[in-house]
Amino acid sequence: MRRKMCMMLALVFVVTGLMFTASCAKKKIKAEEALLQDTMMPRQTTPRNSEKDRLARQQAIEQERLRQERLRQERERQLRGGRHQASVAPGTMAERRSVMAEDIRFDYDSAALSSMAQDILRQKAEWLRNHPGVSVVIEGHCDERGTNEYNLALGDRRAESAKSFLTHLGISPSRLTTISYGEERPLDPGSNERAWRKNRRAHFVAE
Amino acid sequence: MKQSFERKIMDILMTGGRIKLICQIAMAFLFIFSAPCLAEQDYIDITNPSLRRIPIAIPLFRIMPQGQVNTQVSRNAPDLCAENLEFTGYFKILDRGAFLENPRESDITGSTTNFRNWTGIGAELLITGGIWINDGTLTMELRLFDTFKSQILLGKKYTAGKDKLKKVMRTFCNEVIYYLTGRQGIFDSDIAFVSTSSGNKEIYLCDFDGQNSRAFTHHKTITLFPAWSSDGKWIAYTSYARGKPDIFIKHLQEKRGFVIQNKGINITPAWVPGQFKLAATLSYEGDQDIYLLTGRGEKIKKLTNQWGIDTSPAWSPDGAKMAFVSNRSGTPQIYIKHINSGRVERLTFQGQYNTQPAWSPRGDKVSYSAREKSGEFNICVVGFDGRGPVRLTYKARDNESPSWSPDGSMIVFSSTREGPSRIYVMTAYGTDQRRLLTLPGQQTNPKWGNMDN
């Protein structure tokens, strides 16, 4: 009996539902499956300033490689000369703090490494080479200007710039993790040039 | 035109739980007096930016049986109706003090109504209502009249629990809007946004009018970028709940979901209309690109493949095109990818920083936020073909994150015009800008969802 009533109810519901659909049909958007099955995108022809970004990154890395080469040759000359240097002492907490604590800074809406940022990264690489057990989290940050979606991507790019530079200095990528905070974790909460300059940074946390 | 239908719908919602079985008669549409289902769209043309507000009279409803408590209902119901309709920006609600006739005492059916009493005070539309209260049940008769034609346009009868008054009024107002504009009303839609009320950024939800705000996430960490599936059943968002920006996909009603946690960033989810798929920005390959993913987070394919930042996907309503932000030209600008051909076109050319695209539900426009030379951000709208970029906000500090109402008539956005960032709404033409709600902390990243289903 109850079952019959349920079925009746269901029937009434379906029939009236159909009437509604027929007369007051909501416009439902049908996504077209076929439209999504495109092949890989063809190469685009838009001008690429980001190409510059890439070239700059490669150039920096190449320069660094040459510099390292020179340093290596120098070291070998020194070794041949018998002036054997003592290896660097294991890092103390204080040392780790001083080497790893320094942030690198970026220009507005840019993930390119300045020469100053490159110097700082070289020091960090040096220290990391001497402390092979240490892993580093590289945080990418932005200033508050701009929208938070884009800034999260930009922060990621900044962290990636630092990571790839360190990788090319011989630090294993397995020791380097990136995390972008976009504009979500400013160092200085102010809304002025000074604060913004501080906030556009990559920050390094040794673990 | 005036055909009579008789319909019966018993909508019995059975909600089963292990401990208790709740059986609830939510609402029954008993019959419809007249059936203007093919809406007359000559009343309100929502594509007209210089829209004249239609003067509408909503007198107090008749109530049976009378009594102190019931009198309150007879006042609340027409007030709710007036608030809903006023929110759209289409109507001018007339002051009850000027009314010459009281349908509550005379006639709510319109059969003996002297419509001159209404046209005389400038009313072009009239809504009458009768409410019968029996134990915990409300039975309501609601009618919409054209006073100049002395004609009933819409008549509805609803039966519902006494606590469902708001719901009934929203349902009726949706019918009114559908009749007058030919588009579904927005009164059953919800808005998701980010709020720092609890001290962390969390996703919150509220009704279309800012009421009934409630926390949706409790991650106690940075949580951003809510995105509704087009059936309104799922929300995807980015959270640092697992230590870095991952995408969480959650069913609104059921406690289930998925997490997309590739190395690098997993941000800005955007559901493909009508499908359980989404586009999102991932960087596990070392470059920030947009990928097409299943609703479970499995990669289907890469949608952008250019060195540089590609982020913030926004689908056209038919899913054939995707707007997104890219810095491939050197500054962040909005591009459109034609999914079928793979062709990519640049959409924005003015200014150095255009982000946060949102495709209008009618498919003809894209709204976005633009950085001015002064450094301020404003909401702009541009044709999807790039024609006629128009600025909708002006000299009101930073205005960001536009999102369209499901009918395309309004835009919700965040603004710092009053200091802290809060959520505001305006018509799609930039008029009637007002704050949607006030909560502690700051509110950002609003996203207008589709109707409840």
XYZ file of C-alpha atoms in Angstrom, chain B residues 27-381:
355
model
C 6.945 22.922 -0.408
C 4.016 22.133 -2.552
C 3.076 24.157 -5.543
C -0.593 23.364 -5.704
C -1.814 25.101 -8.726
C -1.092 27.959 -10.957
C -3.959 30.258 -11.725
C -2.656 31.539 -14.956
C 0.340 30.231 -16.728
C 2.501 32.855 -18.309
C 5.383 30.484 -18.683
C 6.573 32.050 -21.872
C 7.684 35.218 -20.264
C 6.802 38.600 -21.590
C 10.170 40.191 -22.015
C 8.945 43.608 -22.980
C 8.699 44.613 -19.315
C 12.389 44.586 -18.513
C 15.147 44.429 -21.081
C 18.203 43.598 -19.042
C 20.485 44.425 -21.943
C 19.486 48.067 -21.667
C 21.982 49.975 -19.540
C 19.767 53.040 -19.072
C 17.084 50.969 -17.485
C 14.151 52.839 -15.961
C 13.087 51.414 -12.629
C 9.529 50.094 -12.761
C 7.360 51.481 -9.937
C 5.830 48.548 -8.097
C 3.324 48.485 -5.212
C 3.518 45.673 -2.677
C 0.757 46.277 -0.087
C 0.501 44.261 3.122
C -0.754 40.698 2.645
C -4.090 39.400 3.860
C -3.699 37.018 6.768
C -5.998 34.335 8.171
C -6.578 33.823 11.027
C -5.724 37.252 12.360
C -3.687 37.696 15.510
C -0.646 39.418 16.909
C 1.919 36.924 15.601
C 0.204 36.493 12.268
C 0.069 40.246 11.686
C 3.850 40.210 11.881
C 3.955 37.595 9.109
C 1.620 39.679 6.950
C 4.147 42.495 7.204
C 7.298 40.362 6.892
C 6.232 38.559 3.744
C 5.643 41.651 1.552
C 8.789 43.250 3.023
C 10.858 40.208 2.018
C 9.292 40.390 -1.420
C 10.139 44.089 -1.714
C 13.740 43.581 -0.527
C 14.332 40.781 -3.017
C 12.945 42.741 -5.939
C 14.690 45.968 -4.966
C 18.045 44.138 -4.880
C 17.907 43.572 -8.646
C 17.882 47.294 -9.411
C 14.905 46.856 -11.758
C 12.211 48.249 -9.463
C 11.195 51.284 -7.506
C 9.304 50.061 -4.446
C 6.440 52.483 -3.710
C 5.763 53.733 -0.199
C 2.769 52.007 1.370
C 1.698 55.271 3.007
C 0.587 56.602 -0.388
C -1.671 53.676 -1.265
C -5.352 54.464 -1.912
C -6.535 50.910 -1.719
C -5.943 48.146 0.777
C -6.223 44.751 -0.925
C -5.852 43.161 2.469
C -9.339 44.374 3.340
C -10.910 44.349 -0.093
C -9.706 41.903 -2.686
C -6.438 40.122 -3.384
C -7.676 38.293 -6.470
C -7.949 41.414 -8.590
C -11.497 40.724 -9.677
C -12.914 43.856 -8.032
C -9.689 45.871 -7.858
C -9.972 49.431 -9.108
C -6.637 49.592 -10.907
C -6.948 53.373 -11.273
C -6.197 53.547 -7.574
C -2.830 52.035 -8.406
C -2.025 53.796 -11.651
C -3.046 57.021 -9.893
C -0.133 56.716 -7.458
C 2.277 55.766 -10.235
C 2.329 52.008 -9.756
C 2.807 50.012 -12.940
C 2.968 46.662 -11.227
C 1.121 45.404 -8.166
C 1.726 42.342 -6.024
C -1.015 41.075 -3.709
C -0.781 38.236 -1.270
C -2.906 36.141 1.034
C -1.543 33.895 3.746
C -3.456 31.164 5.566
C -1.768 29.820 8.647
C -2.830 26.418 9.844
C -0.778 24.896 12.674
C 2.762 25.043 11.350
C 1.799 25.343 7.713
C 1.581 28.392 5.494
C -0.592 28.504 2.439
C 0.116 31.521 0.288
C -1.560 32.968 -2.765
C 0.560 35.519 -4.561
C -0.353 37.519 -7.635
C 1.392 39.968 -9.932
C -0.748 42.513 -11.819
C -0.140 44.942 -14.642
C -2.100 47.933 -13.327
C -2.322 49.769 -16.660
C -3.670 46.716 -18.468
C -5.787 45.782 -15.421
C -4.474 42.305 -15.959
C -3.120 39.476 -13.851
C 0.334 38.434 -15.077
C 1.215 35.741 -12.625
C -0.598 33.802 -9.905
C 0.968 31.229 -7.619
C -0.131 29.199 -4.646
C 2.408 27.719 -2.251
C 2.118 25.494 0.799
C 5.109 25.249 3.065
C 6.277 24.989 6.651
C 5.967 28.200 8.662
C 9.767 28.562 8.796
C 9.943 28.524 4.992
C 8.449 31.987 4.469
C 11.729 33.382 3.143
C 12.119 30.463 0.756
C 8.568 30.881 -0.564
C 9.060 34.591 -1.163
C 12.316 33.892 -3.018
C 10.606 31.277 -5.177
C 7.817 33.698 -6.045
C 10.272 36.519 -6.766
C 12.197 34.179 -9.097
C 8.903 33.653 -10.963
C 8.295 37.406 -11.131
C 11.770 38.041 -12.536
C 11.434 35.170 -14.974
C 8.120 36.566 -16.211
C 9.442 40.098 -16.585
C 12.920 39.440 -17.956
C 12.828 35.956 -19.453
C 15.745 34.914 -17.227
C 15.782 32.950 -14.006
C 15.989 35.152 -10.930
C 19.032 35.032 -8.679
C 17.209 34.640 -5.373
C 18.238 31.024 -4.835
C 21.908 31.630 -5.611
C 24.764 31.740 -3.127
C 28.003 33.686 -3.100
C 31.320 32.216 -1.927
C 34.108 34.483 -0.751
C 37.256 34.600 1.373
C 37.071 36.152 4.831
C 39.615 36.655 7.597
C 36.905 36.793 10.280
C 38.432 33.863 12.184
C 41.967 35.259 11.904
C 42.850 33.138 8.864
C 41.625 33.358 5.313
C 38.789 30.827 5.006
C 36.041 30.274 2.449
C 32.616 31.588 3.502
C 29.218 31.332 1.863
C 26.252 33.695 1.955
C 22.882 34.102 0.253
C 22.602 36.311 -2.858
C 21.791 39.314 -0.645
C 24.651 38.824 1.810
C 22.461 37.247 4.463
C 23.049 33.952 6.218
C 26.858 34.111 5.970
C 28.596 31.018 7.253
C 32.118 29.566 7.223
C 32.549 26.780 4.676
C 36.174 25.825 5.435
C 37.962 25.479 8.765
C 41.535 24.888 7.649
C 42.994 27.525 10.002
C 45.447 28.598 7.317
C 45.480 30.548 4.037
C 42.500 29.445 1.933
C 41.694 31.195 -1.346
C 39.977 31.237 -4.748
C 36.593 29.506 -4.345
C 35.093 28.195 -7.603
C 31.571 26.781 -8.069
C 30.777 23.890 -10.358
C 28.034 24.889 -12.790
C 25.493 22.608 -11.084
C 26.253 24.359 -7.793
C 27.101 21.073 -6.079
C 30.885 21.374 -5.837
C 33.313 24.016 -4.691
C 36.999 23.911 -5.536
C 39.490 26.185 -3.806
C 43.164 26.566 -2.935
C 44.387 26.031 0.610
C 47.716 25.693 2.422
C 46.103 23.098 4.738
C 48.825 20.609 3.775
C 51.621 23.164 3.934
C 51.579 24.498 0.384
C 48.975 25.724 -2.106
C 46.905 22.673 -3.099
C 43.453 22.519 -4.673
C 40.649 21.018 -2.592
C 37.494 19.852 -4.343
C 34.524 19.496 -2.033
C 30.924 18.410 -2.421
C 28.706 20.952 -0.686
C 26.226 18.535 0.839
C 28.115 15.275 1.156
C 31.348 14.902 3.036
C 33.520 13.880 0.148
C 36.077 15.411 -2.130
C 39.501 15.297 -3.692
C 42.836 17.060 -3.316
C 45.163 18.116 -6.114
C 48.627 18.360 -4.615
C 51.317 18.486 -7.232
C 54.737 19.879 -6.440
C 54.733 23.686 -6.753
C 51.494 25.646 -6.899
C 47.985 24.270 -7.460
C 45.809 27.386 -7.780
C 42.884 29.212 -9.482
C 40.498 26.320 -10.213
C 37.709 27.018 -12.752
C 35.041 24.400 -13.536
C 34.243 23.615 -17.153
C 30.534 24.530 -17.572
C 28.274 21.500 -17.388
C 31.117 19.049 -16.748
C 32.945 17.451 -13.854
C 36.203 18.896 -15.107
C 38.206 21.949 -14.234
C 41.054 24.087 -15.417
C 43.701 25.130 -12.901
C 47.207 26.562 -12.739
C 49.907 24.051 -11.797
C 53.691 24.499 -11.751
C 55.047 20.994 -11.167
C 56.935 21.240 -14.479
C 58.706 24.409 -13.317
C 56.496 26.777 -15.322
C 53.071 28.125 -14.339
C 50.680 26.667 -16.898
C 46.958 25.955 -17.088
C 45.924 22.302 -17.182
C 42.609 20.588 -17.812
C 41.842 18.158 -14.994
C 39.052 15.793 -14.078
C 36.976 16.658 -11.007
C 39.108 14.099 -9.195
C 42.268 15.986 -10.115
C 43.617 13.664 -12.821
C 45.435 15.533 -15.573
C 43.728 15.424 -18.956
C 46.006 17.805 -20.828
C 47.896 21.055 -20.813
C 45.883 24.058 -22.022
C 48.700 26.621 -22.162
C 52.268 25.912 -23.085
C 54.132 29.187 -23.044
C 57.170 30.056 -20.953
C 56.005 32.511 -18.289
C 53.003 32.848 -16.051
C 49.649 31.542 -17.328
C 46.930 31.600 -14.684
C 43.329 32.487 -13.691
C 41.318 30.492 -16.278
C 37.682 31.569 -16.861
C 35.413 29.565 -19.182
C 32.915 30.938 -21.655
C 29.440 29.574 -20.803
C 29.564 27.096 -23.702
C 33.002 25.828 -22.703
C 34.382 26.595 -26.168
C 36.673 29.422 -25.059
C 38.836 30.082 -22.044
C 40.008 33.498 -20.895
C 43.190 33.532 -18.835
C 45.986 35.781 -17.606
C 49.447 35.585 -19.104
C 52.593 37.699 -18.895
C 53.858 36.452 -22.278
C 53.881 40.024 -23.587
C 55.859 41.286 -20.595
C 52.964 42.463 -18.439
C 49.948 40.544 -17.124
C 47.190 40.719 -19.746
C 44.064 38.755 -20.540
C 44.057 36.295 -23.427
C 41.409 34.050 -24.916
C 42.106 30.513 -26.029
C 39.731 28.953 -28.543
C 39.714 25.395 -27.283
C 38.747 23.800 -30.583
C 41.335 25.438 -32.820
C 43.917 26.124 -30.135
C 44.123 29.736 -31.324
C 45.082 32.317 -28.685
C 44.145 35.998 -28.920
C 45.092 38.855 -26.663
C 41.968 40.549 -25.246
C 43.255 43.543 -23.258
C 45.599 46.211 -24.585
C 45.016 49.179 -22.287
C 47.177 49.474 -19.184
C 50.008 47.410 -17.785
C 48.157 45.038 -15.480
C 44.865 43.345 -16.381
C 43.938 40.223 -14.426
C 41.043 38.222 -12.893
C 38.897 37.588 -15.977
C 35.257 36.512 -15.472
C 33.117 35.497 -18.442
C 29.531 36.787 -18.455
C 26.819 34.095 -18.315
C 25.458 35.339 -21.644
C 28.884 34.837 -23.156
C 29.229 38.271 -24.730
C 31.509 40.007 -22.225
C 34.497 39.491 -19.976
C 34.935 41.507 -16.799
C 38.344 41.903 -15.201
C 40.320 44.114 -12.848
C 42.656 46.705 -14.314
C 45.475 48.563 -12.614
C 45.333 52.296 -13.315
C 48.376 54.545 -13.664
C 47.532 55.837 -10.179
C 48.021 52.306 -8.876
C 44.340 51.838 -8.090
C 42.446 48.828 -9.377
C 39.100 49.110 -11.146
C 36.553 46.664 -12.492
C 36.256 46.822 -16.281
C 34.109 45.017 -18.822
